[in-house]
Coordinates of C-alpha atoms and ligand atoms in Angstrom, one line a residue:
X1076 CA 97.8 77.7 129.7
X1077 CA 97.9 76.5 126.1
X1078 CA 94.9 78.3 124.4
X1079 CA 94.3 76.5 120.8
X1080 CA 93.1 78.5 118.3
X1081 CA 91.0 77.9 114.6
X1082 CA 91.1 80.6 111.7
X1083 CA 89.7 79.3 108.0
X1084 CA 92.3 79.5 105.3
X1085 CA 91.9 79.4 101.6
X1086 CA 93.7 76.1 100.5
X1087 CA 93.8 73.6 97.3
X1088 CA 91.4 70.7 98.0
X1089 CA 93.8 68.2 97.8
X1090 CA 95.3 69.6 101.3
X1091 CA 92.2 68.2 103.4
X1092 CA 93.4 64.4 102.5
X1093 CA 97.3 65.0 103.2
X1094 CA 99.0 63.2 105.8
X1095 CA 102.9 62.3 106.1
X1096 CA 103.1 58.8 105.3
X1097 CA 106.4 58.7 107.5
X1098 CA 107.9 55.2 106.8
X1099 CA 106.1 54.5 104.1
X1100 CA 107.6 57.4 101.9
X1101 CA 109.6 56.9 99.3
X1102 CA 111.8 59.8 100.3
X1103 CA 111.6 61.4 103.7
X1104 CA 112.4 64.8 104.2
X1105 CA 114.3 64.0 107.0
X1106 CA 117.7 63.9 105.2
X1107 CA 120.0 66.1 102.5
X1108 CA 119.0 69.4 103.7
X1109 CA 119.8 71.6 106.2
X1110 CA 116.8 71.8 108.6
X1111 CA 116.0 75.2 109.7
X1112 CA 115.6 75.3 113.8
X1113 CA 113.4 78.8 114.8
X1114 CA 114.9 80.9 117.7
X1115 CA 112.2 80.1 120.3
X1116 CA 112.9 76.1 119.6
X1117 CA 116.7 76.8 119.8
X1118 CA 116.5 78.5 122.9
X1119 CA 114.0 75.4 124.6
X1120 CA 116.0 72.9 123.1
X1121 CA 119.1 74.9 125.1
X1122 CA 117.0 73.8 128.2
X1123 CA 116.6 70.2 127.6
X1124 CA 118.2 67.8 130.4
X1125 CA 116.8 64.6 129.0
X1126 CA 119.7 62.3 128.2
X1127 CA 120.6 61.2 126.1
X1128 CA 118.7 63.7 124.0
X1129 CA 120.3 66.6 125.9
X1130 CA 123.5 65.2 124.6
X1131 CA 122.6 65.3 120.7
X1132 CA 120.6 68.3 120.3
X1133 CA 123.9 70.1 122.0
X1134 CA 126.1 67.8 119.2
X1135 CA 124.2 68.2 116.0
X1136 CA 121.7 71.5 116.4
X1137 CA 124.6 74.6 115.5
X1138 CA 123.6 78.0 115.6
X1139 CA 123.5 79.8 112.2
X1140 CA 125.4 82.7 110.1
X1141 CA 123.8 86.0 110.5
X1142 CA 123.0 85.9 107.3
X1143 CA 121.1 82.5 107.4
X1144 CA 119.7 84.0 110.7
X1145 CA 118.2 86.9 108.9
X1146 CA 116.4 84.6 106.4
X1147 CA 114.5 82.9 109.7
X1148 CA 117.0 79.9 109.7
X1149 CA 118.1 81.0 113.4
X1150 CA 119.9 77.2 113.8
X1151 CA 120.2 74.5 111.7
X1152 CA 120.8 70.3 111.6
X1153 CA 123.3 70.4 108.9
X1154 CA 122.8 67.2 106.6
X1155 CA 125.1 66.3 103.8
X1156 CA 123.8 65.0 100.3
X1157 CA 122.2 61.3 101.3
X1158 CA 122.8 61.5 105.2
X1159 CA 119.8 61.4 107.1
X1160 CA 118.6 62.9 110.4
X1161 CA 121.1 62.2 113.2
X1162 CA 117.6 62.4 115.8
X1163 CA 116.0 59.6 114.1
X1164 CA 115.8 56.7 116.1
X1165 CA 116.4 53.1 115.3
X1166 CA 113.1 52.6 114.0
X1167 CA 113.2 55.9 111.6
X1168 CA 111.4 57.6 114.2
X1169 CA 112.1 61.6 115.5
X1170 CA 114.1 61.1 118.8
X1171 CA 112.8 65.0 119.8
X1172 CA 108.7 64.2 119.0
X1173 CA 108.9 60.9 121.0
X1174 CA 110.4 62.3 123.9
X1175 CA 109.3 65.9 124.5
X1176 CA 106.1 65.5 121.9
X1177 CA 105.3 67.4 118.2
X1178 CA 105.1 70.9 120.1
X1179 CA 108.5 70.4 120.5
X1180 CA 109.2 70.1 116.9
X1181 CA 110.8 73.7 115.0
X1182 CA 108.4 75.2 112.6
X1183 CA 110.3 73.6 109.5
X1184 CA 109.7 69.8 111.3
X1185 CA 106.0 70.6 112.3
X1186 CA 104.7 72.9 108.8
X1187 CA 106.3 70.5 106.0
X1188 CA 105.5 70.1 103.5
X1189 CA 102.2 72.8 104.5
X1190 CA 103.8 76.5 103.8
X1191 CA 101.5 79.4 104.7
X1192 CA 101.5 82.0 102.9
X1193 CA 99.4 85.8 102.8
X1194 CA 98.8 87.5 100.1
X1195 CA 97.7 91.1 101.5
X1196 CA 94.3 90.0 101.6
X1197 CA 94.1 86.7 104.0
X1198 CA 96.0 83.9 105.1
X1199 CA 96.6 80.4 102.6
X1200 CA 97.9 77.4 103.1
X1201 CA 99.2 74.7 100.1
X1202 CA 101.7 72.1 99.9
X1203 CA 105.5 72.1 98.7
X1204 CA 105.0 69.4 95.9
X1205 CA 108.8 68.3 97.2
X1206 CA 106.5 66.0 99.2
X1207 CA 105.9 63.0 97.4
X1208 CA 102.6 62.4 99.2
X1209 CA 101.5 65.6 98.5
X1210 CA 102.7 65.6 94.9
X1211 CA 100.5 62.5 94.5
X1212 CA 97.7 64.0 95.9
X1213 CA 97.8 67.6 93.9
X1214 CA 97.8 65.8 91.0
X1215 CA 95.4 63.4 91.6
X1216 CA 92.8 64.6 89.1
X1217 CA 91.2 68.1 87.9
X1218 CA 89.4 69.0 90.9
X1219 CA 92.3 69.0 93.5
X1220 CA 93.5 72.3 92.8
X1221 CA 90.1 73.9 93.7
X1222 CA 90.2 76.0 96.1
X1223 CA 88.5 75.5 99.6
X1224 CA 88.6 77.0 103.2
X1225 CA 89.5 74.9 105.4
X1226 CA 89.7 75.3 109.2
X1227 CA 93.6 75.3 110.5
X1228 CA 94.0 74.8 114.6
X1229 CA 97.2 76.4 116.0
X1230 CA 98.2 77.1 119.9
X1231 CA 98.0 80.4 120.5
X1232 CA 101.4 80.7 121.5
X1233 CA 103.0 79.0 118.1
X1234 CA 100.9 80.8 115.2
X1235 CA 101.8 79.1 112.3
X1236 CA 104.9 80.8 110.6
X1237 CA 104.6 82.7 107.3
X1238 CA 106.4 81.0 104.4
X1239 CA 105.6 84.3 101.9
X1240 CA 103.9 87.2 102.5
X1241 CA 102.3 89.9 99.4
X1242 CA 102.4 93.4 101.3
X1243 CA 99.2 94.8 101.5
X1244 CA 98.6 97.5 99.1
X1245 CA 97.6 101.1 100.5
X1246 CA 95.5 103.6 98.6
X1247 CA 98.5 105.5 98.7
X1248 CA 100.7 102.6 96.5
X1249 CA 101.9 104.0 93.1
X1250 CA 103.7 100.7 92.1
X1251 CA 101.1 99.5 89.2
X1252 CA 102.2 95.7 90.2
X1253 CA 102.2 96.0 94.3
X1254 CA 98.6 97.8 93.9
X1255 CA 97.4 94.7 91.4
X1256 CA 99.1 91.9 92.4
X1257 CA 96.1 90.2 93.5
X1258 CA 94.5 90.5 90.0
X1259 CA 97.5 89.6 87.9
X1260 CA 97.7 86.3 90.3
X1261 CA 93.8 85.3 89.2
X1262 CA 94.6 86.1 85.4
X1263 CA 97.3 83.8 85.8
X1264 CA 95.8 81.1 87.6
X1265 CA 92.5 81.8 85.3
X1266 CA 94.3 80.9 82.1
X1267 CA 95.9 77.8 83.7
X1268 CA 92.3 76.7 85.0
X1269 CA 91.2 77.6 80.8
X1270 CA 90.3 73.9 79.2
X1271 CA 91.3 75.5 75.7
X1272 CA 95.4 76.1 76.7
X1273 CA 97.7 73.3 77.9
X1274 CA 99.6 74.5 81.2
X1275 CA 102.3 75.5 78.5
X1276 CA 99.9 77.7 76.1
X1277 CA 98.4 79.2 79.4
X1278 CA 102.1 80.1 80.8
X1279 CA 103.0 81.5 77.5
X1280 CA 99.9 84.0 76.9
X1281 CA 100.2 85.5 80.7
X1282 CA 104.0 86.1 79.7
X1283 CA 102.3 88.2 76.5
X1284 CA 100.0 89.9 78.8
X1285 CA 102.8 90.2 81.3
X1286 CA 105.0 92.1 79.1
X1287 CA 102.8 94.2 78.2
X1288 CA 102.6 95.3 81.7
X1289 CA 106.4 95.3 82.3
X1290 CA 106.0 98.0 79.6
X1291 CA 104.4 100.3 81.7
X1292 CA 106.9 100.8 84.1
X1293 CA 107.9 104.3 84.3
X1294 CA 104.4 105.8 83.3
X1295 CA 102.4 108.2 85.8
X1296 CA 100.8 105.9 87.5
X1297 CA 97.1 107.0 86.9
X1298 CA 98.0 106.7 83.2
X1299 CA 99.6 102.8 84.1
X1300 CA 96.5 102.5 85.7
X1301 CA 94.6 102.9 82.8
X1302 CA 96.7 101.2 80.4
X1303 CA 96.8 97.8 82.5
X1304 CA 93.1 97.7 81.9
X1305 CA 93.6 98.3 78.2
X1306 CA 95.6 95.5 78.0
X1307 CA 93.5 93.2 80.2
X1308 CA 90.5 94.0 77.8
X1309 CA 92.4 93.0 74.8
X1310 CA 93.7 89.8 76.1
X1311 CA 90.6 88.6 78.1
X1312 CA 87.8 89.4 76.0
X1313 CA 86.0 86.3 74.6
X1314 CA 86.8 86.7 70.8
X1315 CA 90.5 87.3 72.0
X1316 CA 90.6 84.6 74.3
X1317 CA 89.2 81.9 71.4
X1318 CA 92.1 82.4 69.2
X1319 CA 94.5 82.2 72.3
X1320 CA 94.9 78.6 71.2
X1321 CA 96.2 79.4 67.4
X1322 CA 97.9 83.0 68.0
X1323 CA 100.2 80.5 71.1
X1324 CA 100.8 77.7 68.5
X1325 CA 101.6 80.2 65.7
X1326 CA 104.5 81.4 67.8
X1327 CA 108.1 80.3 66.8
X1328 CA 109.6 77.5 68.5
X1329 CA 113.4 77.0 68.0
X1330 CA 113.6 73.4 69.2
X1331 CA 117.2 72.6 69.2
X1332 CA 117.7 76.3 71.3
X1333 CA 115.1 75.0 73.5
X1334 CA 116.7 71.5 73.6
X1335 CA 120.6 72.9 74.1
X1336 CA 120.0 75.6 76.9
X1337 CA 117.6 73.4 79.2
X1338 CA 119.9 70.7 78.8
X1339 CA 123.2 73.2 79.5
X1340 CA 121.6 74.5 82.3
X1341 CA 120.5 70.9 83.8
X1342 CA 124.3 69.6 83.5
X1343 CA 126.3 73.0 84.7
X1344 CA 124.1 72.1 88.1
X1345 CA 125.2 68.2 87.7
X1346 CA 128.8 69.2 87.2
X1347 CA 129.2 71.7 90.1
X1348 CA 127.1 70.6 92.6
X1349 CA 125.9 67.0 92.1
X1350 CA 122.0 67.1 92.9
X1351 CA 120.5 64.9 95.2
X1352 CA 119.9 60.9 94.5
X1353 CA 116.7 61.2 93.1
X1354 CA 117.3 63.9 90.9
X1355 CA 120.5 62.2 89.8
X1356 CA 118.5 58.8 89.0
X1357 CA 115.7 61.3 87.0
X1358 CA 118.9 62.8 84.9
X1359 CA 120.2 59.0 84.7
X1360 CA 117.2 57.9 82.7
X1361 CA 116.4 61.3 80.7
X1362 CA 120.3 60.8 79.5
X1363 CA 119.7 57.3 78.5
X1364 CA 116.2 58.5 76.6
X1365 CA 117.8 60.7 74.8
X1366 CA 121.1 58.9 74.3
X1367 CA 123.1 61.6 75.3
X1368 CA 126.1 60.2 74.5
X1369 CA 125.8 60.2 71.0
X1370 CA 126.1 63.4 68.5
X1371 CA 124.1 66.6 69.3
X1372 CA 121.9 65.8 65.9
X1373 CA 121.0 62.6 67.2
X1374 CA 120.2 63.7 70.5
X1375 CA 117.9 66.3 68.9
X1376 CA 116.2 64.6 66.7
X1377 CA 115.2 61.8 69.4
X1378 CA 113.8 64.8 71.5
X1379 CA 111.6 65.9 69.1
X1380 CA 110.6 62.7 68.3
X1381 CA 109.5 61.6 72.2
X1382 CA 108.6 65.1 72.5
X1383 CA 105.7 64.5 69.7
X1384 CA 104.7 61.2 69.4
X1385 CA 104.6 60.7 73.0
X1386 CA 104.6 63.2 75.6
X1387 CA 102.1 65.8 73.7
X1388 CA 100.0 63.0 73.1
X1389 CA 100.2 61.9 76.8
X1390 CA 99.5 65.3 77.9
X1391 CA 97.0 65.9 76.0
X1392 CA 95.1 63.4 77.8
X1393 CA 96.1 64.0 81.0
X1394 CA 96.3 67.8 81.0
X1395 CA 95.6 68.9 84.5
X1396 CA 99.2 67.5 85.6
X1397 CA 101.2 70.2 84.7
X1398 CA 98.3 72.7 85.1
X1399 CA 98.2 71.8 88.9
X1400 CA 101.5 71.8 89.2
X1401 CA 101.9 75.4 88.0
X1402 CA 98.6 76.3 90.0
X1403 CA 100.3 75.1 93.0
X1404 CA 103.8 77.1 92.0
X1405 CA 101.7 80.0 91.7
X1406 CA 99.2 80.0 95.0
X1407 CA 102.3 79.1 97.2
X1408 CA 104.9 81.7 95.6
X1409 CA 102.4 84.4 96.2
X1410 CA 103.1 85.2 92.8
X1411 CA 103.4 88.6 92.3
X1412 CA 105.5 88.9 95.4
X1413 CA 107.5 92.0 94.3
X1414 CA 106.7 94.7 92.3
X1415 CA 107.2 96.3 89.0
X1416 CA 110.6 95.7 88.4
X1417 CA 110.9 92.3 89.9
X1418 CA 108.3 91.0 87.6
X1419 CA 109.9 89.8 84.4
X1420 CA 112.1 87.4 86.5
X1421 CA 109.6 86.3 89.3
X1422 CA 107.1 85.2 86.6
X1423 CA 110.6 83.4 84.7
X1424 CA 110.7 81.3 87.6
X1425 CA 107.6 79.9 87.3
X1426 CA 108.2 79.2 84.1
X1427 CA 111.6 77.4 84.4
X1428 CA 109.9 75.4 87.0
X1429 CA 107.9 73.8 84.4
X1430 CA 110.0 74.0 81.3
X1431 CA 112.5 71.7 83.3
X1432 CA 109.9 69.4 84.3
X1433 CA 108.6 69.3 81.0
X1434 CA 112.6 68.8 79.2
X1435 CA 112.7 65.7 81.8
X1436 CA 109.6 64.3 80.9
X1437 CA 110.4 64.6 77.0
X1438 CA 113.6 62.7 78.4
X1439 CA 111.4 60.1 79.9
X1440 CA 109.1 59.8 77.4
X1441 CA 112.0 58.7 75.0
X1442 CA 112.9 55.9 77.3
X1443 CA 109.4 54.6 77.9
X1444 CA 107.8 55.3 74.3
X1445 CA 103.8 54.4 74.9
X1446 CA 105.0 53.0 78.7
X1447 CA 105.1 56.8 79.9
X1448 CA 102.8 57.0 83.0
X1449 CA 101.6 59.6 85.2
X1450 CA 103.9 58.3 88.3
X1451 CA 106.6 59.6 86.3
X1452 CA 105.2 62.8 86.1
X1453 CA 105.0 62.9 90.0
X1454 CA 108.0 61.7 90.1
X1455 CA 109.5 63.9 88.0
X1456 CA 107.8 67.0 89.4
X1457 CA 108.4 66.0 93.6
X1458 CA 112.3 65.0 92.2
X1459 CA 112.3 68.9 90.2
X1460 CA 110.6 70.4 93.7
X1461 CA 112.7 68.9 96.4
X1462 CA 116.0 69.6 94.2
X1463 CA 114.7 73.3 94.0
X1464 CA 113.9 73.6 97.3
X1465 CA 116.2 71.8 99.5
X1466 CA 119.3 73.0 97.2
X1467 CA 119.4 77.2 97.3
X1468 CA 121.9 76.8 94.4
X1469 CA 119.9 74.9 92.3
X1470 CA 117.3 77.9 90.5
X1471 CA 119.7 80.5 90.9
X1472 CA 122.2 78.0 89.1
X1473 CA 119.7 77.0 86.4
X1474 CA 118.4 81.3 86.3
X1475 CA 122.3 82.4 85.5
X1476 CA 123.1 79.7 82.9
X1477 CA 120.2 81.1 81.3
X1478 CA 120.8 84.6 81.6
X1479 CA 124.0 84.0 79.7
X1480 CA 122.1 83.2 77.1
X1481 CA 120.7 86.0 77.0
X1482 CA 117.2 83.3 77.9
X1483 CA 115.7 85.0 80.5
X1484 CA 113.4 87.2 79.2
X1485 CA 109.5 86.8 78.9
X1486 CA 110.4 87.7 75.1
X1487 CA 111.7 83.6 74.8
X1488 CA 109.0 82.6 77.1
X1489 CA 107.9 80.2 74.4
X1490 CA 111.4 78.8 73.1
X1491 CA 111.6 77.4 76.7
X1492 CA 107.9 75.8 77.1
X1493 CA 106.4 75.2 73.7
Ligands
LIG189 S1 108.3 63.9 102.4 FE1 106.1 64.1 103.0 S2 105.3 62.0 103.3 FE2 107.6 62.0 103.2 S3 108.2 62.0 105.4 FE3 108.2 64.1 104.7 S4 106.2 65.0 105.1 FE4 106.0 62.7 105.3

């Protein structure tokens, strides 16, 4: 018998409106990706005699690498850049959920965009933003990164899968990070919810406070201990936390080293592996904004230009765009994951994440001038997303052109966002 089950899970409020749009989308998720088929769904769809389904699950589902295996892909639909999913019907529809129903569906097809997520404590539940429905919807407005409980039915046989998981921490855990991991994600998430920082400004000052704690590997731990609640005094208090503002905008901000490695990065990706069509078409328009063509100086100074007059403006008024967007990067990358040592580069990748969105915007604010709305920012930010996401080379590609120069390090934290 299939017994359904309800748990409440802690989620962003904009979750309770999302629905796929299916047709309607502007880009499905059915296609340029390689769709991830679980090992129970393999092994049902191996049973299938349906024709002519039978026939194309055997032609298109392959089993996967062990190593691919090992990272819960067990089989895969292999799709290349722009082809979409050889089970759709002719009416765009999935050939496997008409005919055998949505319990038939893998975990990837059923959960996206949802990805679940624990944290040690309990279970949550947010959106990949790689959806453009549910990029619209997180950043509708101020309030729709709030978090709520909501009530999530599941069969009891099918839980829903873990996307990320924090270890719990035992009494017994001497890794300063594992042990606070919950508390360094609500200072984090606290400063971006802060009406006095941009999402920038907020990014920036946990990477201060952040360091400081990368310091502290190495120490006895009762001493580490003590020490991370120094530091979290000296940061948080309320005189400290008023001048956040000035001592963040006092920091220097090389603009054309900001400018050169973002841009670097962007087109060693473009070069080697192509990106998909949307992501092409963003780089398309942020190349003509800034006239990329012409001499470096030129490109520079046009940069700074849109970057002033019109996208600081812009978000200034609209500043809970890029705040949700890191909100969301943060509540569904269980942010700190790792431990000690793997902090400095876990919290990087946040903040990549939204230095690139924000270097495309400044590329699209020079095209549009005043014109610059906030569909391009949800345009830009499900475009970033779903190139991160559905393309595994992608962040590590972007991570390693700025390791080379030598700008992965919370140190230049600001050189990349301010
Ligand atoms: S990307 Fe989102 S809205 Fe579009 S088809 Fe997929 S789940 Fe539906």
């Amino acid at each position: 018998m299939n017994q359904s089950k309800t748990v409440n899970v802690l989620a962003p409020s904009y979750m309770q409106g999302f629905q796929c749009v299916g047709s309607a989308c502007v880009e499905t998720c059915c296609s340029s990706w390689h769709i991830a088929i679980d090992e129970p769904t393999y092994r049902k769809y191996q049973t299938i005699r349906i024709e002519p389904l039978a026939s194309q699950l055997r032609q298109h589902v392959q089993l996967s690498s062990e190593a691919a295996k090992a990272q819960g892909a067990y089989a895969s639909i292999p799709l290349a850049l722009g082809e979409s999913c050889p089970m759709l019907d002719e009416q765009q529809l999935c050939s496997i959920q008409t005919t055998l129903g949505a319990e038939a569906l893998s975990s990837t097809c059923s959960d996206f965009p949802r990805i679940y997520v624990h944290d040690g404590q309990r279970l949550a539940m947010a959106a990949s933003l790689s959806c453009p429905e549910a990029a619209r919807l997180a950043l509708a407005d101020e309030q729709a990164l709030d978090l709520v409980e909501l009530p999530l039915a599941f069969s009891a046989q099918r839980p829903p899968a873990l996307h990320r998981r924090r270890a719990s921490a035992g009494a017994q855990e001497q890794d300063l990070v594992r042990r606070h991991g919950g508390l360094l994600a609500s200072v984090i998430s606290a400063l971006l919810r802060l009406h006095s920082l941009s999402a920038e400004q907020a990014l920036v000052y946990g990477g201060l406070i952040l360091r400081r704690v990368a310091g502290l590997a190495g120490q006895e731990f009762g001493a580490a201990e003590a020490a991370l609640e120094q530091v979290l005094e000296q940061f948080l208090g309320p005189q400290t936390l008023q001048r956040a503002p000035e001592l963040v905008a006092g920091l220097s901000v090389p603009k054309g080293a900001q400018f050169s490695l973002l841009l670097a990065a962007s087109q060693r990706f473009m070069r080697d592996h192509g990106g998909r069509a949307s992501f092409r078409a963003l780089m398309d328009e942020v190349s003509k904004g800034l006239e990329l063509g012409q001499s470096p100086s030129h490109c520079l100074a046009r940069y700074e230009q849109a970057d002033q007059d019109y996208l600081r403006p812009f978000l200034a008024e609209h500043p809970h765009l890029l705040k949700n967007y890191a909100l969301n990067s943060v509540l569904s990358s269980v942010f700190p994951r790792e431990g000690m040592a793997e902090l400095p580069h876990e919290f990087m990748e946040l903040a990549v994440r939204l230095a690139l969105i924000r270097f495309y915007l400044v590329g699209l604010a020079a095209l549009r001038g005043p014109e610059l709305s906030v569909d391009d920012v949800r345009r830009t930010v499900y475009g970033v997303a779903r190139n991160i996401e559905h393309n595994r080379r992608f962040l590590p590609g972007v991570m390693q052109a700025l390791e080379a120069h030598g700008a992965l390090r919370l140190e230049v934290l600001a050189t990349l966002l301010l």
